[in-house]
Every structure is written in structure tokens, then in C-alpha cells.
Amino acid sequence: MFRRLPVLAGATVLLFTTACGGGSAPRPGERTTQISDPADVDAQAAALLAEMSLEEKVGQLLVPVLSGTTAEENAEVIERYHPGGFIYFPENLETPEQVAAMSNGLQERATGTGAGIPLFLGVDEEQGLVSRLPFGARFPDAMALGAARDPELARELAAATAEQLAAVGINLDYAPVADVNVNADNPVIGIRSFSSDPELVGELAAAEVAAFQDGGVVAVAKHFPGHGDTDVDSHTGLPVIDKSRDEWERVDLPPFQRLVDAGVDMVMTAHVLMPQLGDAEEPATLSPHLITGVLREELGYDGVVTTDALNMEGVRQTHDDGEVAVRAVLAGADQLLMPPDVDLAYSAVLSAVEEGRISEERLDESVLRILRLKLRRGLFDAAPADAEQAAQVATQPEHHEAAQRVADASVTLLRNTNGVLPLARTATVHVLGVGAEEIGAALADLGLTVTDSLSGADAVVVGTDGARGDAEQQRLVARAQASGAPVVVVAQGTPYDLSVLPDVDAFLAVYSTMEVSRVAAARVVAGEVSPSGRLPVDIPGTELGFGDGLSY
């Protein structure tokens, strides 16, 4: 059964429904969109838009947080608001089979309700520190890729991640981070950034975007116009970046310009205030000058723009939550991510359209962008996720091997006094600090003797993560040094820890607390792997900077 819709340019769209009982909802994957010219995405999107009510159009702008672990727990939100998508968090994710079933159920309800538009089902799966899936390969953070300097490894990470997500019905990843981390005190970006070098960030981000989109997963470049030079976390406050337009163009802009030119599916805004870029009153998320003026008109971006999460304090400083939603749309955003009160955001935007504050033309622009992207990524004819296949993908050895390759290639040796590394396989080692259990186990697997006592150890390995701002970790390193044995620090966060640990005998940066990174550190300590990583950032207070690194 199908119904014929009028479309632009004389094309014909056929929306198929179930053949049994015209009013029954279609099963997952059964409802598809066809057109006489399948390449004419604009015509398909226009045809779909023509059939949508005002309420359904407003709904496409909303991307709420999911409830629970089943589609049924979100049925009322779908039927009432017709949202454009949802975002998964760890509390929604249990096993590959459960996530696949939930994704299928959500899509079935969405395509069987209202205008029948499938959902963006998204997640923050950057890998490393920001990773939501409780299954599948765990890769190191982006800065590890910056140290490895290999776009092919970035492609491997994104391709494996896309395969894992697609297998469970997740079709959008809020990644990669395109921010250039130039502030050692940045509390929210740090190792989530590839580097402090704009060209390297752009190269690696572009490699990830291509792999995500080739894998059928929407890629989202974040956080425009740049979150890499902040010392305030926009989750808890509003960062102010008081840099000139010239400096922004030199440092923050290049990765975003490269991704726009490469056709990135979606760009996420930042809740940051950049007064010298032309808006001293509103964060970028609410700034028509930055979204419509700079991103769209100057950079030429006509893809989907999503806000960062609207429950973050950085965007809630001066307006209530309903007004924030309206102002984000007026600024040029197409999707409203995680509004703290879905009904308030929906009602506020709907009222703004009905009252003429947001024109219907402006609303249609956003909905068309969303529909075009859903069509290009095949959401209208996507097969349902297969639970058995999802379980197999989650344990795929090739993905885990790729994660270890990234970790091994990233290890950066920044100090090696008197050639203390590599340690002899006959050495006795005491391991303490962050990641001690995993580092110690990996050293033991390589044949070294790991002892519980500082006394008599040939060397002490101390794991750190953020020691630059943690006096307790600094004291732990000092205690290890007091033993008289050579001390090897393995920094698993940013490499900036070295600035407060100037006298250690050896210093390794691995840029991640993932198990593969700790194994890679052990391999380098034991001489199984020669360190090949190079600093992707400068380390303040030292002579070490971008490109530095030792080898054996």
C-alpha cells in the first residue's frame, strides 16, 4: 500500500505502508521512500515537508535525552512531540542486543506516527574519555591520534566506531572534536582535542568525518567557533574567550573551515562568549552573527547545525529555557539538543512561529536541512538493527587490534635520563598511581617482576592523570623519588603533567586512561615497542613543544 505525494520538479514520491489494515504502523525498515529520481534529495525533502503539520515541523528540531532501556518508555514523547532524534547515555545502554532492540522500537514508533519521519539516534562516542557504549573496542583519546600523526589511524578509529554504532541502530555520533586545545588549563577539552596545531586538528578531524560518513553514521564537528582556549567548563559556567578575530582565524577557524569544505554532516555550536568576534552579549549558540553570519554566510555552510546540550549552564545564564530554545533557532540552529524541559522548548518554539517571531520560512529551512540529511544517510530505508550481528560486531578482534595500534603509535617519550628506558626484562618494578594495576599486569606479562614494595625495586613506575593540578599526585611522585630508584612517570591525561614533575628520570605521555594505552606504556617501558609519538601540544614552563619526542 502506498500514498502518492506531490513533490517539486515533477518528481514522484511513494511512501509505503503496511499492506494489512491501512491504519496500522509499519514494522522497522518496512516503510521506505522512493522517487523517480533517487538522486534528487531536495525534491524528496520538499515532498515530505509539504505533508508535515506545523507541530511536526517544530518537533523535528528537538533531540531529547532518552528514558530507560526500552522504546516503550519513550513512546509518549514520540507521539506527542514527533522529535527529530534522541541521544543515548550510559543509563540507556546495556548490551548490544538491548540497544539494537531499543533502536528498532524507537524507529518503528517514529515512522508509524505523524508524518512518519525516522529519527536521528545519536550518542557521544568520541572514544577515550567521552565514550558511552559499555561494549565494543575502546580506543584512546583524540590527542593520542595527534601524537601518532597518522590520518589512517584516525580513519580506523572512526570506521570501527561507526560499525559498532550502526550495528545497534545508532546513526549519529557527536564527534569528532575540532577544537584546537591551546590552553593547558582547559577543564573540558584537553585530550579530547587532537592537538594545539590547527592544521593537524583539521587533517585528523577530516579523516574521522570521512570514515564516519562512509560508514553511514552522521558526523558532528564540535564545538564551533572553538572551545580549545577556555579555562571554564561550559557545563558549569559561561567561558569568555577574549581573542581577536585575526587570532581566531589563525587558530580556531582552520579545522572548521576544512570540515565545512569537506561536507561534514552537522556542526555543533559552543556555549562560549567571544566578544571580539562580533557578539559581546550572547554565547555562540544564541548568536545570529556567529551561526548565520559567520558559519553560514562567511564559511558557506548549509548543513545541519545543532546546539550543544541546552541543559548546560553556559547557555542558561541570561534567559529562561524556553527563550533559549527560541533564540537558538533565531540564531540559525536547526536542532535543539537536550532541552532541559522538552515541553517548554516545544511550546516556546511553536508559539514563536504562530506569533510570527520565528517565520515559517525560517522553520522550513531547518526542517529541510534535517530531512535532506536523513535522506542522504539512508534513514528512510534503513534495515532494522540485527541483534545477533550487533553482538558479533561488539567483540570484533579487528577493532581491538586497531585500538592497540593507535595506542602503541601514540606513546611519546619526553625524558629518558641516562637511558633508564627501556628496562631490562630481568628488572624488578614497583608500580603505583593511576592505572597501576593494568600497567603492572602488562609489565608482568612481558616478563618483568612486579613487586609490592618500593624497597629493592630497580625502578618505580608512577601513573598520573592531571598531576599538574593535583598536589596529591605530585607527592606520590616525590615519595617514589625518595626511594632512590629511577622513577618513570606514565602521564595518562594531558602531557602538561611534566611541567610540575621536572626531575623524574623518565616521562611517557600516552594521552588516555584506556587499557590499550596502559598496555602500550608497558610495552615501551619494557622495550617491546620503540616510542614513536611526538608532542601534539606545547608544554608550558618547559622547553618541550609541538613535535618533540624521543625514540630508542
Coordinates of C-alpha atoms in Angstrom, one line a residue:
M1 CA 0.0 0.0 0.0
F2 CA 1.3 3.5 -0.7
R3 CA 0.1 7.0 -0.9
R4 CA 1.3 9.4 -3.7
L5 CA 2.6 12.8 -2.7
P6 CA 3.1 15.8 -4.8
V7 CA 6.7 17.0 -5.0
L8 CA 8.7 19.7 -6.5
A9 CA 10.2 19.5 -10.1
G10 CA 7.6 16.9 -11.2
A11 CA 9.1 14.0 -9.2
T12 CA 7.0 11.4 -7.5
V13 CA 7.5 10.1 -4.0
L14 CA 5.9 6.8 -2.9
L15 CA 5.6 6.3 0.9
F16 CA 5.0 2.7 1.5
T17 CA 2.9 1.5 4.5
T18 CA 1.9 -1.9 5.6
A19 CA -0.5 -3.9 3.4
C20 CA -2.6 -5.2 6.3
G21 CA -5.0 -2.6 7.6
G22 CA -4.3 0.9 6.2
G23 CA -4.0 2.4 9.7
S24 CA -1.6 0.0 11.2
A25 CA 2.0 1.1 11.9
P26 CA 4.8 -0.2 9.7
R27 CA 7.4 -2.5 11.0
P28 CA 11.1 -1.3 11.3
G29 CA 12.6 -1.0 7.9
E30 CA 9.3 -1.6 6.1
R31 CA 8.5 2.0 5.4
T32 CA 10.6 3.4 2.6
T33 CA 10.8 6.5 0.4
Q34 CA 11.3 6.1 -3.3
I35 CA 11.4 8.7 -6.0
S36 CA 11.6 8.8 -9.8
D37 CA 15.0 10.4 -9.5
P38 CA 16.6 9.0 -6.3
A39 CA 19.4 11.5 -6.5
D40 CA 17.0 14.4 -6.1
V41 CA 17.2 14.7 -2.3
D42 CA 15.9 18.2 -2.4
A43 CA 12.7 17.1 -4.1
Q44 CA 12.2 14.3 -1.7
A45 CA 12.7 16.6 1.3
A46 CA 10.3 19.1 -0.2
A47 CA 7.6 16.5 -0.7
L48 CA 8.0 15.3 2.9
L49 CA 7.9 18.8 4.2
A50 CA 4.7 19.6 2.3
E51 CA 2.9 16.8 4.2
M52 CA 4.0 17.9 7.7
S53 CA 2.0 19.9 10.1
L54 CA 3.4 22.9 11.9
E55 CA 3.6 20.8 15.1
E56 CA 5.5 18.0 13.3
K57 CA 8.0 20.5 11.9
V58 CA 8.7 22.0 15.3
G59 CA 9.2 18.5 16.7
Q60 CA 12.0 17.8 14.2
L61 CA 14.1 20.5 15.9
L62 CA 14.0 18.6 19.2
V63 CA 16.6 16.0 20.3
P64 CA 15.7 14.9 23.9
V65 CA 17.5 12.5 26.2
L66 CA 16.1 9.0 26.2
S67 CA 14.4 7.4 29.1
G68 CA 15.1 3.9 30.3
T69 CA 16.2 1.0 28.2
T70 CA 13.2 0.3 26.0
A71 CA 11.4 2.1 23.2
E72 CA 8.1 1.9 25.2
E73 CA 9.4 4.2 27.8
N74 CA 9.7 6.9 25.2
A75 CA 6.5 6.3 23.3
E76 CA 4.7 9.3 24.8
V77 CA 7.5 11.7 23.8
I78 CA 7.4 10.4 20.2
E79 CA 3.7 10.5 19.8
R80 CA 3.3 13.9 21.5
Y81 CA 6.3 15.9 20.1
H82 CA 7.5 13.9 16.9
P83 CA 11.1 14.7 17.8
G84 CA 13.8 14.8 15.2
G85 CA 16.0 12.5 17.3
F86 CA 17.2 11.2 20.6
I87 CA 20.6 11.0 22.4
Y88 CA 21.7 7.9 24.2
F89 CA 23.5 7.9 27.5
P90 CA 25.1 5.1 29.6
E91 CA 21.9 4.5 31.5
N92 CA 20.1 3.6 28.2
L93 CA 22.9 1.2 27.1
E94 CA 23.3 -2.3 28.4
T95 CA 24.1 -5.0 25.8
P96 CA 24.3 -4.9 22.0
E97 CA 21.1 -6.9 21.8
Q98 CA 19.2 -4.5 24.1
V99 CA 20.4 -1.3 22.3
A100 CA 19.5 -2.9 18.9
A101 CA 16.0 -3.7 20.1
M102 CA 15.5 -0.2 21.6
S103 CA 16.7 1.5 18.4
N104 CA 14.4 -0.6 16.3
G105 CA 11.5 0.1 18.6
L106 CA 12.1 3.8 18.5
Q107 CA 12.3 3.9 14.7
E108 CA 9.2 1.8 14.4
R109 CA 7.2 4.2 16.6
A110 CA 8.6 7.3 14.9
T111 CA 7.8 6.0 11.3
G112 CA 4.4 4.9 12.4
T113 CA 3.5 8.2 14.0
G114 CA 2.5 11.6 12.4
A115 CA 4.5 12.3 9.3
G116 CA 6.5 9.1 9.7
I117 CA 9.9 10.7 9.8
P118 CA 12.7 8.4 11.1
L119 CA 14.9 9.5 14.0
F120 CA 18.5 10.6 14.4
L121 CA 19.6 8.3 17.2
G122 CA 22.8 9.8 18.5
V123 CA 25.5 9.3 21.1
D124 CA 28.7 11.0 22.3
E125 CA 31.2 8.3 21.2
E126 CA 34.4 10.3 20.8
Q127 CA 36.3 7.3 22.2
G128 CA 38.6 7.6 25.1
L129 CA 37.4 9.9 27.9
V130 CA 34.0 10.5 26.3
S131 CA 32.7 7.1 25.4
R132 CA 29.2 5.9 26.2
L133 CA 29.0 2.3 24.9
P134 CA 29.6 -0.3 27.5
F135 CA 30.7 -2.8 24.8
G136 CA 33.0 -2.7 21.8
A137 CA 36.6 -1.7 21.3
R138 CA 37.8 1.2 23.4
F139 CA 40.3 3.5 21.6
P140 CA 42.5 6.2 23.1
D141 CA 41.5 9.8 23.2
A142 CA 41.9 12.2 20.2
M143 CA 45.2 13.6 21.5
A144 CA 46.8 10.2 21.2
L145 CA 46.0 10.4 17.5
G146 CA 47.6 13.8 17.4
A147 CA 50.8 12.3 18.8
A148 CA 50.7 9.4 16.3
R149 CA 50.4 11.8 13.4
D150 CA 48.7 9.3 11.1
P151 CA 45.4 10.1 9.4
E152 CA 45.0 6.4 8.6
L153 CA 44.8 5.6 12.3
A154 CA 42.1 8.3 12.7
R155 CA 40.2 6.7 9.9
E156 CA 40.5 3.2 11.5
L157 CA 39.1 4.6 14.8
A158 CA 36.1 6.3 13.2
A159 CA 35.4 3.3 10.9
A160 CA 35.4 0.9 13.8
T161 CA 33.3 3.2 15.9
A162 CA 30.8 3.7 13.0
E163 CA 30.5 0.0 12.5
Q164 CA 29.8 -0.6 16.2
L165 CA 27.2 2.2 16.3
A166 CA 25.4 1.2 13.1
A167 CA 25.2 -2.4 14.3
V168 CA 23.0 -1.3 17.2
G169 CA 20.9 1.2 15.2
I170 CA 22.7 4.4 16.3
N171 CA 23.1 6.5 13.2
L172 CA 24.7 9.7 14.5
D173 CA 27.9 10.4 16.5
Y174 CA 28.5 13.7 18.2
A175 CA 32.2 13.5 17.1
P176 CA 34.8 14.5 16.2
V177 CA 36.1 17.3 18.4
A178 CA 37.5 20.0 16.1
D179 CA 38.7 22.3 18.9
V180 CA 42.3 23.4 18.9
N181 CA 43.5 22.9 22.5
V182 CA 45.9 25.8 23.2
N183 CA 45.1 26.3 26.9
A184 CA 46.8 23.9 29.3
D185 CA 44.2 24.7 32.0
N186 CA 41.2 23.8 29.7
P187 CA 39.0 21.7 32.1
V188 CA 36.7 20.3 29.4
I189 CA 38.6 19.7 26.2
G190 CA 42.2 18.7 26.8
I191 CA 42.9 15.3 25.5
R192 CA 39.6 15.3 23.6
S193 CA 41.4 17.6 21.1
F194 CA 43.8 16.2 18.6
S195 CA 46.4 19.0 19.1
S196 CA 47.3 22.6 19.5
D197 CA 48.2 22.8 15.8
P198 CA 45.2 23.8 13.6
E199 CA 46.5 22.0 10.5
L200 CA 46.9 18.7 12.4
V201 CA 43.5 19.0 14.0
G202 CA 41.9 19.7 10.6
E203 CA 43.7 16.7 9.0
L204 CA 42.7 14.2 11.6
A205 CA 39.2 15.5 12.1
A206 CA 38.6 15.3 8.3
A207 CA 39.8 11.7 8.3
E208 CA 37.4 10.8 11.0
V209 CA 34.5 12.6 9.4
A210 CA 35.0 10.8 6.1
A211 CA 35.1 7.4 7.8
F212 CA 32.0 8.1 9.9
Q213 CA 30.0 9.2 6.9
D214 CA 31.3 6.4 4.7
G215 CA 30.1 4.1 7.5
G216 CA 26.6 5.6 7.3
V217 CA 26.9 7.5 10.6
V218 CA 26.2 11.2 10.7
A219 CA 29.4 13.0 11.8
V220 CA 29.2 16.1 14.0
A221 CA 32.1 18.6 14.2
K222 CA 32.2 20.4 17.5
H223 CA 32.3 22.9 19.1
F224 CA 32.0 25.9 16.8
P225 CA 33.5 28.6 16.9
G226 CA 36.0 26.8 19.2
H227 CA 36.3 25.6 22.8
G228 CA 40.0 25.0 22.9
D229 CA 41.1 28.2 24.6
T230 CA 38.9 28.2 27.7
D231 CA 39.6 27.8 31.4
V232 CA 35.9 27.4 32.3
D233 CA 33.8 24.3 31.7
S234 CA 30.7 25.4 29.8
H235 CA 28.8 22.6 31.6
T236 CA 29.0 24.7 34.8
G237 CA 29.6 28.3 33.6
L238 CA 30.0 30.6 30.6
P239 CA 33.6 30.7 29.2
V240 CA 34.7 34.0 27.8
I241 CA 37.3 33.9 25.1
D242 CA 38.6 37.4 24.5
K243 CA 40.7 36.8 21.4
S244 CA 40.9 38.9 18.3
R245 CA 39.3 38.0 15.0
D246 CA 42.7 37.6 13.5
E247 CA 43.8 35.1 16.2
W248 CA 40.6 33.2 15.9
E249 CA 41.1 32.9 12.1
R250 CA 44.6 31.7 12.7
V251 CA 44.0 29.2 15.5
D252 CA 40.3 28.1 15.8
L253 CA 38.8 28.5 12.4
P254 CA 41.0 26.3 10.1
P255 CA 39.7 22.9 11.2
F256 CA 36.1 24.0 10.9
Q257 CA 36.7 25.6 7.5
R258 CA 38.3 22.3 6.4
L259 CA 35.3 20.3 7.6
V260 CA 32.8 22.6 6.1
D261 CA 34.6 22.4 2.7
A262 CA 34.7 18.6 3.1
G263 CA 30.9 18.4 3.6
V264 CA 30.6 17.5 7.2
D265 CA 27.0 16.4 8.0
M266 CA 26.5 18.5 11.1
V267 CA 28.2 21.2 13.2
M268 CA 27.7 21.7 16.9
T269 CA 27.8 25.1 18.5
A270 CA 29.7 26.0 21.7
H271 CA 28.3 27.8 24.7
V272 CA 31.2 30.3 24.7
L273 CA 31.2 34.1 24.6
M274 CA 33.7 35.5 22.1
P275 CA 33.1 39.3 22.3
Q276 CA 35.8 40.3 19.7
L277 CA 34.1 38.1 17.0
G278 CA 31.2 40.5 16.9
D279 CA 28.8 39.4 19.7
A280 CA 29.5 40.6 23.2
E281 CA 26.1 39.7 24.6
E282 CA 25.3 36.1 23.7
P283 CA 27.1 32.8 23.7
A284 CA 27.8 31.4 20.2
T285 CA 24.8 29.0 20.5
L286 CA 22.4 32.1 20.6
S287 CA 24.4 34.4 18.3
P288 CA 22.9 35.1 14.9
H289 CA 26.2 36.8 14.0
L290 CA 28.2 33.7 14.6
I291 CA 25.9 31.0 13.4
T292 CA 24.1 32.7 10.5
G293 CA 26.7 35.4 9.8
V294 CA 30.0 33.6 10.2
L295 CA 29.2 29.8 9.9
R296 CA 26.6 30.0 7.2
E297 CA 27.3 33.2 5.2
E298 CA 31.1 33.5 5.5
L299 CA 32.1 29.9 5.7
G300 CA 29.3 28.8 3.3
Y301 CA 27.9 26.0 5.5
D302 CA 24.4 24.8 4.6
G303 CA 24.4 21.6 6.6
V304 CA 22.6 20.9 9.9
V305 CA 23.6 23.0 12.9
T306 CA 22.9 21.5 16.3
T307 CA 23.3 23.3 19.6
D308 CA 25.4 21.7 22.3
A309 CA 23.3 20.4 25.2
L310 CA 20.8 23.1 26.3
N311 CA 20.9 21.8 29.9
M312 CA 24.4 23.2 30.3
E313 CA 24.9 26.3 32.4
G314 CA 26.9 28.1 29.8
V315 CA 23.7 28.8 27.7
R316 CA 21.3 29.4 30.7
Q317 CA 22.9 32.5 32.2
T318 CA 20.5 35.2 31.0
H319 CA 17.3 33.6 29.6
D320 CA 14.8 31.0 30.7
D321 CA 14.9 27.6 29.0
G322 CA 12.0 28.4 26.6
E323 CA 13.6 31.6 25.5
V324 CA 16.9 29.8 25.0
A325 CA 15.3 27.4 22.6
V326 CA 13.7 30.3 20.6
R327 CA 16.9 32.3 20.4
A328 CA 18.9 29.3 19.3
V329 CA 16.5 28.9 16.3
L330 CA 16.6 32.6 15.6
A331 CA 20.4 32.4 15.6
G332 CA 20.4 29.7 13.0
A333 CA 20.4 26.4 14.8
D334 CA 18.4 23.6 13.3
Q335 CA 18.4 21.1 16.2
L336 CA 18.0 21.8 19.9
L337 CA 20.0 19.1 21.8
M338 CA 18.9 18.0 25.2
P339 CA 16.4 20.8 26.2
P340 CA 16.0 20.5 30.0
D341 CA 12.3 20.7 29.6
V342 CA 11.1 19.3 26.3
D343 CA 7.6 20.6 26.6
L344 CA 8.7 24.1 27.4
A345 CA 11.1 24.2 24.5
Y346 CA 8.5 22.7 22.1
S347 CA 5.8 25.1 23.3
A348 CA 8.1 28.1 23.2
V349 CA 9.2 27.5 19.6
L350 CA 5.7 26.6 18.4
S351 CA 4.3 29.8 20.0
A352 CA 7.1 31.8 18.4
V353 CA 6.2 30.5 15.0
E354 CA 2.5 31.0 15.5
E355 CA 3.1 34.6 16.6
G356 CA 5.5 35.3 13.7
R357 CA 8.6 35.8 15.8
I358 CA 10.1 32.8 14.0
S359 CA 8.9 32.8 10.4
E360 CA 7.5 29.7 8.9
E361 CA 10.1 30.2 6.2
R362 CA 12.9 30.1 8.8
L363 CA 11.4 26.9 10.4
D364 CA 11.1 25.2 7.0
E365 CA 14.8 26.0 6.3
S366 CA 15.8 23.9 9.4
V367 CA 13.4 21.1 8.7
L368 CA 14.5 20.8 5.1
R369 CA 18.1 20.6 6.2
I370 CA 17.2 17.8 8.7
L371 CA 15.2 15.9 6.1
R372 CA 17.9 16.2 3.5
L373 CA 20.4 14.7 5.8
K374 CA 18.1 11.9 6.9
L375 CA 17.6 11.1 3.2
R376 CA 21.3 11.3 2.3
R377 CA 22.2 8.9 5.2
G378 CA 19.5 6.4 4.2
L379 CA 17.4 6.7 7.3
F380 CA 14.2 6.2 5.4
D381 CA 15.1 2.8 4.0
A382 CA 17.5 1.6 6.7
A383 CA 17.1 -2.1 7.7
P384 CA 16.4 -2.7 11.4
A385 CA 19.5 -3.5 13.5
D386 CA 20.2 -7.2 13.8
A387 CA 20.8 -8.2 17.4
E388 CA 23.0 -11.2 16.5
Q389 CA 25.1 -9.1 14.2
A390 CA 25.4 -6.4 16.8
A391 CA 26.7 -8.8 19.4
Q392 CA 29.3 -10.0 16.9
V393 CA 30.5 -6.5 16.0
A394 CA 30.9 -5.6 19.6
T395 CA 33.6 -8.3 20.0
Q396 CA 35.3 -8.0 16.7
P397 CA 39.0 -8.6 17.1
E398 CA 40.0 -6.3 14.3
H399 CA 38.6 -3.3 16.2
H400 CA 40.5 -4.2 19.4
E401 CA 43.7 -4.6 17.3
A402 CA 43.2 -1.2 15.7
A403 CA 42.8 0.4 19.2
Q404 CA 46.1 -1.1 20.3
R405 CA 47.8 0.1 17.1
V406 CA 46.6 3.7 17.9
A407 CA 47.8 3.4 21.5
D408 CA 51.2 2.0 20.5
A409 CA 51.8 4.7 17.9
S410 CA 50.9 7.5 20.4
V411 CA 53.4 6.8 23.2
T412 CA 55.6 9.9 23.5
L413 CA 58.9 9.6 25.4
L414 CA 59.8 13.1 26.7
R415 CA 62.5 12.4 29.1
N416 CA 65.0 9.5 29.4
T417 CA 67.8 10.4 31.8
N418 CA 70.9 8.3 31.4
G419 CA 68.9 5.9 29.2
V420 CA 66.9 4.4 32.0
L421 CA 64.4 3.1 29.5
P422 CA 63.9 0.5 28.3
L423 CA 64.1 -1.5 31.4
A424 CA 65.7 -4.9 31.3
R425 CA 63.3 -7.8 31.2
T426 CA 65.0 -9.0 34.4
A427 CA 64.2 -5.8 36.3
T428 CA 62.0 -5.7 39.4
V429 CA 59.5 -2.9 39.2
H430 CA 57.1 -1.2 41.7
V431 CA 54.0 0.3 40.1
L432 CA 51.8 2.8 41.8
G433 CA 49.4 5.7 41.0
V434 CA 46.8 6.0 38.3
G435 CA 46.3 2.8 36.3
A436 CA 48.9 0.9 38.4
E437 CA 47.0 -2.4 38.2
E438 CA 46.7 -2.5 34.5
I439 CA 50.3 -1.2 33.8
G440 CA 51.7 -3.7 36.3
A441 CA 49.8 -6.6 34.8
A442 CA 51.1 -5.7 31.3
L443 CA 54.7 -5.4 32.6
A444 CA 54.4 -8.8 34.3
D445 CA 53.0 -10.3 31.0
L446 CA 56.2 -9.0 29.3
G447 CA 58.4 -10.9 31.8
L448 CA 59.3 -8.1 34.3
T449 CA 59.0 -8.8 38.0
V450 CA 56.4 -6.5 39.6
T451 CA 56.9 -6.1 43.3
D452 CA 54.5 -4.7 46.0
S453 CA 57.4 -3.0 47.8
L454 CA 59.3 0.2 47.0
S455 CA 62.3 -1.2 48.8
G456 CA 64.6 -3.0 46.5
A457 CA 62.8 -2.1 43.2
D458 CA 65.1 -1.5 40.3
A459 CA 62.6 1.2 39.0
V460 CA 59.4 2.8 40.1
V461 CA 56.6 3.4 37.5
V462 CA 54.1 6.1 38.6
G463 CA 50.9 6.6 36.7
T464 CA 49.4 10.2 36.7
D465 CA 46.4 11.9 35.2
G466 CA 46.1 15.6 35.8
A467 CA 49.0 15.9 38.2
R468 CA 49.6 19.5 37.1
G469 CA 46.6 20.4 39.2
D470 CA 46.8 17.7 41.8
A471 CA 49.2 18.1 44.8
E472 CA 48.5 14.5 46.0
Q473 CA 49.8 13.0 42.7
Q474 CA 52.8 15.3 42.9
R475 CA 53.5 14.0 46.4
L476 CA 53.2 10.4 45.2
V477 CA 55.9 11.0 42.6
A478 CA 58.1 12.7 45.3
R479 CA 57.7 9.6 47.5
A480 CA 58.7 7.4 44.7
Q481 CA 61.8 9.5 44.1
A482 CA 62.7 9.3 47.8
S483 CA 63.2 5.6 47.3
G484 CA 66.4 6.2 45.3
A485 CA 65.3 4.1 42.4
P486 CA 64.8 5.6 38.9
V487 CA 61.2 7.0 38.5
V488 CA 59.3 6.6 35.3
V489 CA 56.1 8.7 35.0
V490 CA 53.3 7.5 32.7
A491 CA 51.0 10.5 32.1
Q492 CA 47.6 9.3 31.0
G493 CA 45.9 12.6 30.7
T494 CA 47.5 15.6 29.1
P495 CA 51.3 15.7 28.9
Y496 CA 51.2 19.0 30.8
D497 CA 52.0 17.0 34.0
L498 CA 55.7 17.2 33.1
S499 CA 55.7 20.9 34.0
V500 CA 55.3 20.1 37.7
L501 CA 57.5 16.9 37.6
P502 CA 60.8 18.4 36.3
D503 CA 63.2 15.9 38.0
V504 CA 61.8 12.5 37.1
D505 CA 64.1 10.1 35.3
A506 CA 61.8 9.2 32.5
F507 CA 58.4 10.6 31.3
L508 CA 56.0 8.9 28.9
A509 CA 52.8 10.6 27.7
V510 CA 50.0 8.3 26.4
Y511 CA 47.1 10.8 26.4
S512 CA 44.5 8.3 27.6
T513 CA 43.4 6.2 30.6
M514 CA 42.2 3.4 28.3
E515 CA 43.5 -0.1 28.9
V516 CA 45.2 -0.2 25.5
S517 CA 47.2 3.0 26.4
R518 CA 48.4 1.5 29.6
V519 CA 49.4 -1.7 27.8
A520 CA 51.2 0.5 25.2
A521 CA 53.1 2.3 28.0
A522 CA 54.2 -1.0 29.5
R523 CA 55.4 -2.2 26.0
V524 CA 57.5 0.9 25.7
V525 CA 58.9 0.6 29.3
A526 CA 59.9 -3.0 28.6
G527 CA 61.3 -2.2 25.1
E528 CA 58.7 -4.3 23.3
V529 CA 57.8 -1.1 21.4
S530 CA 60.0 1.8 20.5
P531 CA 58.3 5.1 21.3
S532 CA 57.3 7.0 18.1
G533 CA 54.8 9.5 19.3
R534 CA 55.5 13.2 19.0
L535 CA 54.1 16.0 21.2
P536 CA 50.9 17.4 19.7
V537 CA 50.9 20.4 22.0
D538 CA 53.4 22.7 23.8
I539 CA 54.1 22.1 27.5
P540 CA 54.1 25.4 29.4
G541 CA 57.0 26.0 31.7
T542 CA 59.3 23.7 29.8
E543 CA 61.4 23.8 26.7
L544 CA 59.4 21.0 25.2
G545 CA 56.9 21.8 22.4
F546 CA 55.0 20.6 19.4
G547 CA 56.9 17.8 17.6
D548 CA 59.2 16.8 20.4
G549 CA 59.7 13.2 21.4
L550 CA 62.5 10.6 21.9
S551 CA 63.0 7.1 20.5
Y552 CA 65.2 4.2 21.4

